[in-house]
Coordinates of C-alpha atoms (C1' of nucleotides) in Angstrom, one line a residue:
Chain A
M230 CA 0.0 0.0 0.0
D231 CA 2.9 2.3 0.3
E232 CA 3.3 3.7 -3.1
H233 CA 6.0 5.5 -4.8
E234 CA 4.0 8.8 -4.9
R235 CA 7.1 10.8 -4.5
T236 CA 7.3 12.2 -8.0
E237 CA 5.9 15.6 -7.2
Q238 CA 8.5 17.2 -5.0
D239 CA 12.1 17.6 -5.8
S240 CA 13.4 15.4 -3.0
G241 CA 10.3 13.6 -2.2
I242 CA 10.5 14.2 1.5
A243 CA 7.6 12.5 3.2
T244 CA 5.8 15.5 4.3
R245 CA 3.1 13.9 6.3
A246 CA 2.2 10.8 4.4
N247 CA 3.5 8.4 7.0
G248 CA 1.2 7.7 9.9
S249 CA 3.7 8.7 12.5
R250 CA 3.6 5.6 14.7
D251 CA 5.6 7.3 17.3
G252 CA 3.6 10.3 18.0
N253 CA 5.2 10.9 21.3
A254 CA 8.4 12.4 19.9
A255 CA 6.3 15.1 18.2
S256 CA 4.5 16.0 21.4
H257 CA 7.3 17.4 23.7
G258 CA 10.3 17.4 21.3
T259 CA 12.0 20.3 20.1
T260 CA 11.9 21.2 16.4
V261 CA 15.0 19.1 15.8
D262 CA 13.6 16.2 17.5
R263 CA 10.5 16.3 15.4
V264 CA 12.5 16.4 12.2
V265 CA 14.9 13.7 13.3
A266 CA 11.9 11.4 14.1
Q267 CA 10.3 12.0 10.8
L268 CA 13.3 11.5 8.7
R269 CA 14.2 8.4 10.6
E270 CA 10.6 7.1 10.1
G271 CA 11.0 7.9 6.4
V272 CA 14.2 5.9 6.2
M273 CA 13.0 3.0 8.1
N274 CA 9.8 2.6 6.2
G275 CA 11.4 3.0 2.9
T276 CA 9.9 6.3 1.9
L277 CA 13.4 7.6 1.7
P278 CA 15.4 4.9 -0.1
P279 CA 19.1 4.5 0.4
G280 CA 21.0 6.9 -1.8
Q281 CA 18.2 9.5 -1.7
R282 CA 19.7 12.9 -1.4
L283 CA 18.6 15.1 1.5
V284 CA 19.0 18.6 0.4
E285 CA 18.9 21.2 3.0
A286 CA 16.9 23.7 1.0
D287 CA 14.2 21.1 0.3
L288 CA 13.9 20.1 3.9
T289 CA 13.6 23.6 5.0
R290 CA 10.7 24.0 2.6
D291 CA 9.0 20.7 3.3
Y292 CA 9.1 21.0 7.1
G293 CA 8.7 24.8 7.2
I294 CA 11.8 25.4 9.3
S295 CA 15.1 27.1 8.9
R296 CA 18.4 25.6 7.9
G297 CA 19.7 25.5 11.5
P298 CA 17.6 22.7 12.8
V299 CA 17.7 20.9 9.5
R300 CA 21.5 20.9 9.6
E301 CA 21.5 19.7 13.1
A302 CA 18.9 16.9 12.3
L303 CA 21.2 15.7 9.5
R304 CA 24.2 15.6 11.8
R305 CA 22.3 13.7 14.4
L306 CA 21.1 11.2 11.9
S307 CA 24.7 10.9 10.6
A308 CA 25.8 10.0 14.1
E309 CA 23.1 7.4 14.2
G310 CA 24.5 5.9 11.0
L311 CA 21.2 6.5 9.0
V312 CA 22.6 9.1 6.7
E313 CA 25.9 9.9 5.2
L314 CA 27.4 13.3 5.2
V315 CA 29.6 14.3 2.2
P316 CA 31.5 17.5 2.7
N317 CA 30.2 20.2 0.4
R318 CA 27.9 17.7 -1.1
G319 CA 25.2 17.2 1.4
A320 CA 23.5 14.2 3.0
V321 CA 22.3 11.1 1.4
V322 CA 20.3 8.2 3.0
R323 CA 23.1 5.8 3.9
R324 CA 23.6 2.8 1.8
L325 CA 25.9 0.1 3.2
S326 CA 28.5 -1.6 1.1
Y327 CA 28.9 -5.3 1.5
R328 CA 32.0 -4.9 3.6
E329 CA 30.4 -2.3 5.9
T330 CA 27.5 -4.7 6.4
I331 CA 29.8 -7.5 7.5
E332 CA 31.8 -5.1 9.7
L333 CA 28.6 -4.2 11.5
F334 CA 27.9 -7.9 12.1
E335 CA 31.3 -8.3 13.5
I336 CA 30.5 -5.5 16.0
R337 CA 27.0 -6.7 16.8
L338 CA 28.1 -10.2 17.4
P339 CA 30.2 -9.7 20.6
L340 CA 28.1 -6.8 21.7
E341 CA 24.8 -8.6 21.7
C342 CA 26.4 -11.7 23.3
Q343 CA 27.5 -9.4 26.1
A344 CA 24.0 -7.9 26.4
A345 CA 22.7 -11.4 26.7
R346 CA 25.1 -12.2 29.5
L347 CA 24.3 -9.1 31.4
A348 CA 20.6 -9.6 30.8
T349 CA 20.9 -13.2 32.3
A350 CA 22.8 -11.9 35.3
A351 CA 20.0 -9.3 35.8
I352 CA 17.1 -11.4 35.1
D353 CA 16.0 -11.6 38.7
H354 CA 16.6 -8.0 39.5
G355 CA 13.4 -6.1 40.2
D356 CA 10.6 -7.0 37.8
N357 CA 13.0 -7.9 35.0
R358 CA 11.8 -11.5 34.7
D359 CA 8.2 -10.4 34.4
R360 CA 8.9 -7.6 31.9
F361 CA 11.1 -10.0 29.9
N362 CA 8.4 -12.6 29.9
A363 CA 5.8 -10.2 28.9
A364 CA 8.0 -8.8 26.1
I365 CA 8.8 -12.0 24.4
T366 CA 5.5 -13.9 24.5
P367 CA 5.2 -13.7 20.7
I368 CA 8.1 -16.0 20.2
W369 CA 6.3 -18.9 21.8
S370 CA 3.5 -18.7 19.4
D371 CA 3.2 -21.6 17.0
A372 CA 1.3 -19.6 14.5
P373 CA 3.1 -19.4 11.1
R374 CA 5.2 -16.2 10.8
R375 CA 4.2 -13.6 8.4
Y376 CA 6.7 -12.4 5.9
G377 CA 8.7 -9.3 5.7
T378 CA 8.2 -6.4 8.0
A379 CA 5.8 -8.3 10.4
Y380 CA 8.4 -10.8 11.4
H381 CA 11.1 -8.1 11.3
E382 CA 9.1 -6.3 14.0
E383 CA 8.9 -9.5 16.2
N384 CA 12.6 -9.9 15.8
R385 CA 13.3 -6.4 16.7
E386 CA 11.2 -6.6 19.8
F387 CA 12.8 -9.7 20.9
H388 CA 16.3 -8.2 20.8
E389 CA 14.9 -5.1 22.4
A390 CA 13.6 -7.2 25.3
I391 CA 17.1 -8.3 26.0
F392 CA 18.6 -4.8 25.8
A393 CA 15.9 -3.5 28.1
I394 CA 16.9 -5.6 31.0
C395 CA 20.6 -5.8 30.6
G396 CA 21.1 -3.0 33.0
N397 CA 23.7 -1.2 30.8
R398 CA 22.0 1.7 29.2
Q399 CA 25.0 2.6 27.0
L400 CA 25.3 -0.8 25.7
A401 CA 21.7 -1.0 25.0
D402 CA 21.8 2.3 23.1
L403 CA 24.7 1.1 21.2
C404 CA 23.1 -2.2 20.2
R405 CA 20.0 -0.3 19.1
R406 CA 22.0 2.0 16.9
L407 CA 23.7 -1.0 15.2
Q408 CA 20.4 -2.7 14.7
L409 CA 18.8 0.2 13.1
P410 CA 20.8 0.3 9.9
L411 CA 18.8 -0.8 7.1
I412 CA 20.3 -4.2 6.5
M413 CA 17.5 -5.7 8.6
L414 CA 14.9 -4.3 6.3
Q415 CA 16.7 -5.6 3.2
L416 CA 17.1 -8.9 5.1
S417 CA 13.5 -9.4 5.5
G418 CA 13.1 -9.3 1.8
V419 CA 15.0 -12.5 1.1
M420 CA 14.0 -14.7 4.0
T421 CA 12.3 -18.0 3.3
P422 CA 9.7 -19.7 5.6
A423 CA 12.5 -22.1 6.7
M424 CA 14.6 -19.2 7.7
Y425 CA 11.9 -17.8 9.8
A426 CA 11.5 -21.1 11.6
D427 CA 15.3 -21.2 12.3
S428 CA 15.2 -17.7 13.7
V429 CA 12.2 -18.4 16.0
A430 CA 13.9 -21.5 17.3
E431 CA 17.0 -19.6 18.1
H432 CA 15.0 -17.0 19.9
R433 CA 13.5 -19.6 22.0
E434 CA 16.9 -21.1 22.8
I435 CA 18.2 -17.7 23.8
A436 CA 15.2 -17.0 25.9
R437 CA 15.5 -20.4 27.5
C438 CA 19.1 -19.8 28.6
I439 CA 18.4 -16.3 29.9
L440 CA 15.4 -17.4 32.0
A441 CA 17.5 -20.4 33.2
G442 CA 20.3 -18.2 34.3
D443 CA 22.7 -19.8 31.8
A444 CA 24.7 -16.7 30.8
E445 CA 27.3 -18.4 28.6
G446 CA 24.6 -20.5 27.0
A447 CA 22.7 -17.3 26.2
A448 CA 25.8 -15.7 24.7
A449 CA 26.6 -18.7 22.6
A450 CA 23.0 -18.9 21.4
V451 CA 23.0 -15.2 20.4
W452 CA 26.4 -15.7 18.6
Q453 CA 24.9 -18.6 16.6
H454 CA 21.8 -16.5 15.9
L455 CA 23.7 -13.6 14.5
R456 CA 26.1 -15.8 12.6
R457 CA 23.2 -17.4 10.8
A458 CA 21.8 -14.0 9.9
Q459 CA 25.2 -12.9 8.8
G460 CA 25.3 -16.0 6.5
I461 CA 22.0 -14.9 4.9
V462 CA 23.4 -11.5 4.3
E463 CA 26.5 -12.8 2.7
H464 CA 24.4 -14.5 0.1
M465 CA 22.4 -11.6 -0.9
P466 CA 22.8 -10.3 -4.4
A467 CA 25.6 -7.8 -4.9
S468 CA 23.0 -5.3 -6.1
T469 CA 21.7 -5.1 -2.6
F470 CA 24.9 -3.2 -1.5
R471 CA 26.6 0.0 -2.4
Q472 CA 29.4 -0.6 -4.9
G473 CA 32.8 0.9 -5.1
E474 CA 34.7 0.3 -2.0
P475 CA 37.6 2.4 -1.2
D476 CA 40.6 0.3 -0.3
Chain B
M41 CA 14.0 22.5 -14.5
D42 CA 16.1 19.4 -15.1
E43 CA 14.0 16.6 -13.9
H44 CA 16.2 13.6 -14.4
E45 CA 17.2 13.2 -10.8
R46 CA 15.5 11.1 -8.2
T47 CA 14.2 8.5 -10.6
E48 CA 15.6 5.8 -8.4
Q49 CA 18.2 5.7 -5.8
D50 CA 20.9 6.4 -8.3
S51 CA 21.1 9.9 -7.4
G52 CA 24.7 10.0 -8.3
I53 CA 26.2 10.4 -4.8
A54 CA 25.9 7.0 -3.5
T55 CA 29.1 5.8 -5.0
R56 CA 31.1 8.6 -3.6
A57 CA 33.2 7.1 -0.8
N58 CA 34.7 9.3 1.7
G59 CA 38.0 10.2 0.3
S60 CA 39.1 12.0 3.3
R61 CA 42.0 10.4 5.1
D62 CA 41.1 12.5 8.1
G63 CA 44.5 12.3 9.6
N64 CA 44.5 15.7 11.2
A65 CA 41.7 18.1 10.7
A66 CA 43.7 21.1 11.6
S67 CA 45.5 21.2 8.4
H68 CA 42.9 21.8 5.7
G69 CA 39.8 21.1 7.9
T70 CA 36.8 23.3 8.0
T71 CA 36.1 25.7 10.8
V72 CA 34.2 23.1 12.7
D73 CA 37.0 20.6 12.4
R74 CA 39.4 23.1 13.9
V75 CA 37.2 23.9 16.8
V76 CA 36.5 20.2 17.5
A77 CA 40.2 19.4 17.5
Q78 CA 41.1 22.2 19.8
L79 CA 38.3 21.4 22.3
R80 CA 39.1 17.7 22.2
E81 CA 42.8 18.6 22.9
G82 CA 41.7 20.8 25.8
V83 CA 39.6 18.0 27.3
M84 CA 42.4 15.4 26.9
N85 CA 45.1 17.4 28.4
G86 CA 43.1 18.6 31.3
T87 CA 42.8 22.2 30.3
L88 CA 39.0 21.8 30.3
P89 CA 38.3 19.8 33.4
P90 CA 35.3 17.5 33.7
G91 CA 32.2 19.5 34.6
Q92 CA 33.6 22.7 32.9
R93 CA 30.7 24.5 31.2
L94 CA 31.2 25.3 27.5
V95 CA 29.1 28.3 26.8
E96 CA 28.4 29.1 23.1
A97 CA 28.9 32.8 23.5
D98 CA 32.3 32.3 25.1
L99 CA 33.4 29.9 22.4
T100 CA 32.3 32.2 19.6
R101 CA 34.4 34.9 21.1
D102 CA 37.4 32.8 22.0
Y103 CA 37.6 31.2 18.5
G104 CA 36.3 34.2 16.6
I105 CA 33.7 32.3 14.8
S106 CA 29.8 32.4 14.7
R107 CA 27.5 30.3 16.7
G108 CA 26.7 27.8 13.9
P109 CA 30.1 26.1 13.9
V110 CA 30.3 26.3 17.6
R111 CA 27.0 24.5 18.0
E112 CA 28.0 21.9 15.4
A113 CA 31.3 21.3 17.2
L114 CA 29.6 20.7 20.4
R115 CA 27.2 18.3 18.9
R116 CA 30.1 16.4 17.4
L117 CA 31.9 16.2 20.6
S118 CA 28.8 15.0 22.3
A119 CA 28.5 12.2 19.8
E120 CA 32.0 11.3 20.7
G121 CA 31.1 11.2 24.3
L122 CA 33.4 13.9 25.4
V123 CA 30.9 16.5 26.3
E124 CA 27.3 16.3 27.7
L125 CA 24.6 18.3 26.2
V126 CA 21.8 19.3 28.5
P127 CA 18.7 20.7 26.8
N128 CA 18.4 24.5 27.3
R129 CA 21.4 24.4 29.6
G130 CA 24.3 24.0 27.3
A131 CA 27.3 21.7 27.2
V132 CA 29.7 20.6 29.9
V133 CA 32.8 18.5 29.6
R134 CA 31.5 15.0 30.5
R135 CA 32.2 13.6 33.8
L136 CA 31.4 9.9 34.2
S137 CA 29.6 8.4 37.1
Y138 CA 30.9 5.3 38.6
R139 CA 28.2 3.3 37.0
E140 CA 28.8 4.8 33.5
T141 CA 32.5 3.9 33.8
I142 CA 31.6 0.3 34.6
E143 CA 29.2 0.3 31.7
L144 CA 31.9 1.4 29.4
F145 CA 34.1 -1.3 30.5
E146 CA 31.4 -3.9 29.9
I147 CA 31.2 -2.6 26.4
R148 CA 35.0 -2.4 25.8
L149 CA 35.6 -5.9 27.0
P150 CA 33.8 -7.9 24.3
L151 CA 34.6 -5.3 21.7
E152 CA 38.3 -5.2 22.2
C153 CA 38.3 -9.0 22.4
Q154 CA 36.7 -9.1 19.0
A155 CA 39.2 -6.6 17.7
A156 CA 41.9 -9.0 19.0
R157 CA 40.3 -11.9 17.3
L158 CA 40.1 -10.2 14.0
A159 CA 43.5 -8.8 14.3
T160 CA 44.9 -12.3 14.8
A161 CA 43.0 -13.5 11.7
A162 CA 44.4 -10.6 9.7
I163 CA 48.0 -10.7 11.0
D164 CA 49.4 -12.1 7.8
H165 CA 47.4 -9.9 5.4
G166 CA 49.6 -7.5 3.6
D167 CA 52.2 -6.0 5.9
N168 CA 50.1 -6.2 8.9
R169 CA 52.7 -8.3 10.8
D170 CA 55.4 -5.8 10.1
R171 CA 53.3 -2.9 11.0
F172 CA 52.1 -4.6 14.2
N173 CA 55.6 -5.5 15.2
A174 CA 56.8 -2.1 14.5
A175 CA 54.0 -0.4 16.6
I176 CA 54.4 -2.6 19.6
T177 CA 58.2 -2.6 20.1
P178 CA 58.0 -0.5 23.2
I179 CA 56.2 -3.3 25.1
W180 CA 59.3 -5.6 25.0
S181 CA 61.5 -3.0 26.6
D182 CA 62.5 -4.0 30.1
A183 CA 63.2 -0.4 31.1
P184 CA 61.1 0.6 34.1
R185 CA 57.9 2.3 33.1
R186 CA 57.4 5.9 33.9
Y187 CA 54.4 6.9 35.8
G188 CA 51.3 8.7 34.5
T189 CA 50.8 10.0 31.1
A190 CA 53.9 8.4 29.7
Y191 CA 52.7 4.9 30.3
H192 CA 49.2 5.9 29.5
E193 CA 50.5 6.7 26.0
E194 CA 52.3 3.3 25.6
N195 CA 49.1 1.7 26.6
R196 CA 47.1 3.6 24.2
E197 CA 49.4 2.9 21.3
F198 CA 49.4 -0.8 22.0
H199 CA 45.7 -1.0 21.8
E200 CA 45.8 1.2 18.7
A201 CA 48.1 -1.2 17.1
I202 CA 45.5 -3.9 17.4
F203 CA 42.7 -1.7 16.1
A204 CA 44.8 -0.6 13.2
I205 CA 45.3 -4.1 11.8
C206 CA 41.9 -5.7 12.7
G207 CA 40.6 -4.9 9.2
N208 CA 37.3 -3.6 10.6
R209 CA 37.3 0.2 10.4
Q210 CA 33.9 0.7 12.1
L211 CA 35.0 -1.5 15.0
A212 CA 38.3 0.3 15.3
D213 CA 36.6 3.7 15.4
L214 CA 34.2 2.5 17.9
C215 CA 37.0 1.1 20.2
R216 CA 38.9 4.4 19.9
R217 CA 35.8 6.4 21.0
L218 CA 35.3 4.2 24.0
Q219 CA 38.9 4.5 25.0
L220 CA 38.9 8.3 24.8
P221 CA 36.7 9.0 27.7
L222 CA 38.6 10.2 30.4
I223 CA 38.7 7.3 32.7
M224 CA 42.1 6.3 31.3
L225 CA 43.5 9.7 32.3
Q226 CA 42.2 9.5 35.9
L227 CA 43.4 5.8 35.9
S228 CA 46.9 6.8 35.3
G229 CA 46.8 8.8 38.5
V230 CA 46.4 5.8 40.9
M231 CA 48.5 3.1 39.3
T232 CA 51.4 1.7 41.3
P233 CA 54.6 0.3 39.7
A234 CA 53.3 -3.3 40.3
M235 CA 50.2 -2.5 38.3
Y236 CA 52.4 -1.1 35.4
A237 CA 54.3 -4.5 35.5
D238 CA 51.1 -6.4 35.4
S239 CA 49.8 -4.4 32.4
V240 CA 53.0 -4.8 30.5
A241 CA 53.0 -8.5 31.1
E242 CA 49.5 -8.7 29.8
H243 CA 50.3 -6.7 26.8
R244 CA 53.1 -9.2 26.0
E245 CA 50.8 -12.1 26.3
I246 CA 48.2 -10.5 24.0
A247 CA 50.9 -9.7 21.4
R248 CA 52.3 -13.3 21.7
C249 CA 48.9 -14.8 21.0
I250 CA 48.2 -12.4 18.0
L251 CA 51.5 -13.1 16.5
A252 CA 51.1 -16.9 17.0
G253 CA 47.7 -16.9 15.3
D254 CA 45.9 -17.9 18.5
A255 CA 42.7 -15.9 18.2
E256 CA 40.9 -17.2 21.2
G257 CA 44.0 -16.9 23.4
A258 CA 44.3 -13.3 22.3
A259 CA 40.7 -12.6 23.1
A260 CA 41.0 -14.3 26.5
A261 CA 44.2 -12.2 27.2
V262 CA 42.5 -9.0 26.4
W263 CA 39.6 -10.0 28.5
Q264 CA 41.8 -10.5 31.5
H265 CA 43.7 -7.3 30.7
L266 CA 40.6 -5.2 30.8
R267 CA 39.1 -7.0 33.7
R268 CA 42.1 -6.1 35.8
A269 CA 41.9 -2.5 34.7
Q270 CA 38.2 -2.5 35.6
G271 CA 39.2 -3.9 39.0
I272 CA 41.5 -1.0 39.6
V273 CA 38.8 1.5 38.6
E274 CA 36.3 -0.1 41.0
H275 CA 38.6 0.7 43.8
M276 CA 39.1 4.3 43.0
P277 CA 37.7 6.9 45.4
A278 CA 34.2 7.8 45.0
S279 CA 35.3 11.5 44.5
T280 CA 36.7 10.5 41.2
F281 CA 33.3 10.1 39.7
R282 CA 30.3 12.2 39.2
Q283 CA 27.8 11.8 42.0
G284 CA 24.0 11.7 41.8
E285 CA 22.8 9.0 39.4
P286 CA 19.7 9.5 37.5
D287 CA 17.3 6.6 37.7
Chain C
dA67 C1' 14.2 33.9 60.2
dC68 C1' 12.1 31.0 56.9
dG69 C1' 9.8 29.6 52.7
dC70 C1' 7.4 31.1 48.7
dT71 C1' 6.4 33.8 44.6
dC72 C1' 7.9 36.5 41.1
dA73 C1' 10.9 39.4 38.3
dT74 C1' 15.5 39.4 36.2
dT75 C1' 19.1 37.4 33.8
dA76 C1' 21.9 34.1 31.4
dT77 C1' 21.8 30.8 27.8
dT78 C1' 20.1 28.1 24.4
dG79 C1' 16.7 27.2 20.4
dT80 C1' 15.2 28.9 16.2
dC81 C1' 14.6 32.1 12.4
dC82 C1' 16.4 35.2 8.9
dT83 C1' 19.5 37.0 5.3
dA84 C1' 23.6 37.2 3.1
dC85 C1' 27.8 35.7 1.1
dA86 C1' 31.9 32.7 0.3
dA87 C1' 33.7 28.2 -0.9
dT88 C1' 33.0 24.2 -3.4
dC89 C1' 31.1 20.8 -6.2
dT90 C1' 28.4 19.5 -10.7
dC91 C1' 27.4 19.6 -15.1
dG92 C1' 26.7 21.3 -19.7
dT93 C1' 28.9 23.9 -23.4
dC94 C1' 32.4 25.7 -25.9
dT95 C1' 36.9 25.5 -27.9
dA96 C1' 41.2 23.6 -29.8
Chain D
dT36 C1' 37.3 13.9 -28.8
dA37 C1' 39.5 15.8 -24.8
dG38 C1' 40.0 19.5 -22.0
dA39 C1' 39.1 24.3 -20.3
dC40 C1' 35.5 27.1 -18.7
dG41 C1' 31.6 29.2 -16.9
dA42 C1' 26.9 29.0 -14.9
dG43 C1' 24.1 26.9 -11.5
dA44 C1' 23.3 24.3 -7.4
dT45 C1' 24.5 23.4 -2.7
dT46 C1' 26.8 23.5 1.4
dG47 C1' 29.8 26.3 5.0
dT48 C1' 30.0 30.3 7.7
dA49 C1' 28.7 34.9 9.3
dG50 C1' 25.9 38.0 12.0
dG51 C1' 21.9 39.7 14.1
dA52 C1' 17.4 39.1 16.0
dC53 C1' 13.9 37.2 18.9
dA54 C1' 11.5 33.4 21.5
dA55 C1' 11.8 29.8 25.0
dT56 C1' 13.6 28.0 29.0
dA57 C1' 16.3 27.4 33.1
dA58 C1' 18.9 29.5 36.9
dT59 C1' 19.3 33.4 40.1
dG60 C1' 18.1 36.5 43.4
dA61 C1' 14.9 40.1 45.5
dG62 C1' 11.0 41.0 47.8
dC63 C1' 7.0 39.5 50.3
dG64 C1' 4.1 37.4 53.7
dT65 C1' 3.9 34.4 57.6

DNA sequence: ACGCTCATTATTGTCCTACAATCTCGTCTA
DNA sequence: TAGACGAGATTGTAGGACAATAATGAGCGT
């Protein structure tokens, strides 16, 4: 249902087409927060495809704000890794090269393992066990998984459940930022039902270890989970990635 | 007028890799780069102590530039973790709480282990072995270590040598950013000669594993190395850290 | 004296305009 | 055809202005 009806404006910025699922940011945020949220949303839901240029002048017009906040929003998204800033050339929605994608997995692997370890250690602090159980209920469902973004969402929420109880806010933030980048979206496009099944089984194993207090088991399960995902990415068509690596 | 852009994601820029070997921004960098470099320098050498306020108006005056670049420099340093941005209050040189410090170690641990693994795997690519050997020669010296910043520098360069050959630029950048934060500086103030000896011995063990191709051994050695450093930090006086945790 | 409200001040957030610096691209020339 | 060149597009920076917000301190009543 999301069309490519972006042929009217120069840079096709999603003015208001998206249904702003996270309306909270718009409420008390500053102008910059609002713009960052909207641009992020646009990138995540595909309205702003990788490689799309983000011209300051267009953004000031589309959002009705001045260049100051626009520039700051772009820097912030750049720090998040969602857009790329080229000196004197402006910002474009980031497009990962094959190598960068693998590099991100090499970072996520040990990091999410650590998050799983810490989550296991903290599972009985406060109401962590209850919150964790509540957050991961979907993974126990035997209903067949829906394709694409639907499962992508279940996956994201499962990992988020781990970050949420790991007790290390900086680690959690870092993991979230590394998960954002759009590989996941592209990933959901090439997954087969069998792959979904594998993924769900791995989620269950991870959850089992965490709930049982087996930190190293959880870490190993996360490692295996991400390695398999990395394997899928490695077999994606070259056209998925940005070409022309330096080096 | 010309309407041939934005047809797809091939808006031309995507293939433009960053050609900037950003060795040192001071040379041909933009205004912002210059300010960032100077402020970073000030934070690292103690001219700007933790907690020091960085008021935009003062900086515009001191550096003779307008507010735009000043603001951008502060955001960039904030992304680096060197300054803290408080809404409507401005920027202050970051001061880590005890908990934040521990959290950073929990991130560095698995990350630097991974860097050591990757470095071991890449030790025989290109001239990595030669470069690595050249960079770590100081650790083999039997001369007694000098206190304080002198050893701090040797330590930093040793870890840098690992990052440099690990083959994962994003991981290396991340590790560097996590090392920056000023714990290390404060750390060098409380170390005894025995601690220096331990640290050097651990460096040698790490180097031995990497050169011998023992990835897991190197990872384990890095783990132990950082755990010991973390142990030292845990026993530092409370006054070292920022008080008053949010939460 | 004490605590509270309220004006004052300091500082950031945003807008505006303008110009310099740099990049892109089409055209013209040799 | 290759290369120089110039026009247009876009970012980088300057400078001034005002609004929004948080810290400060004075005055007030009890």
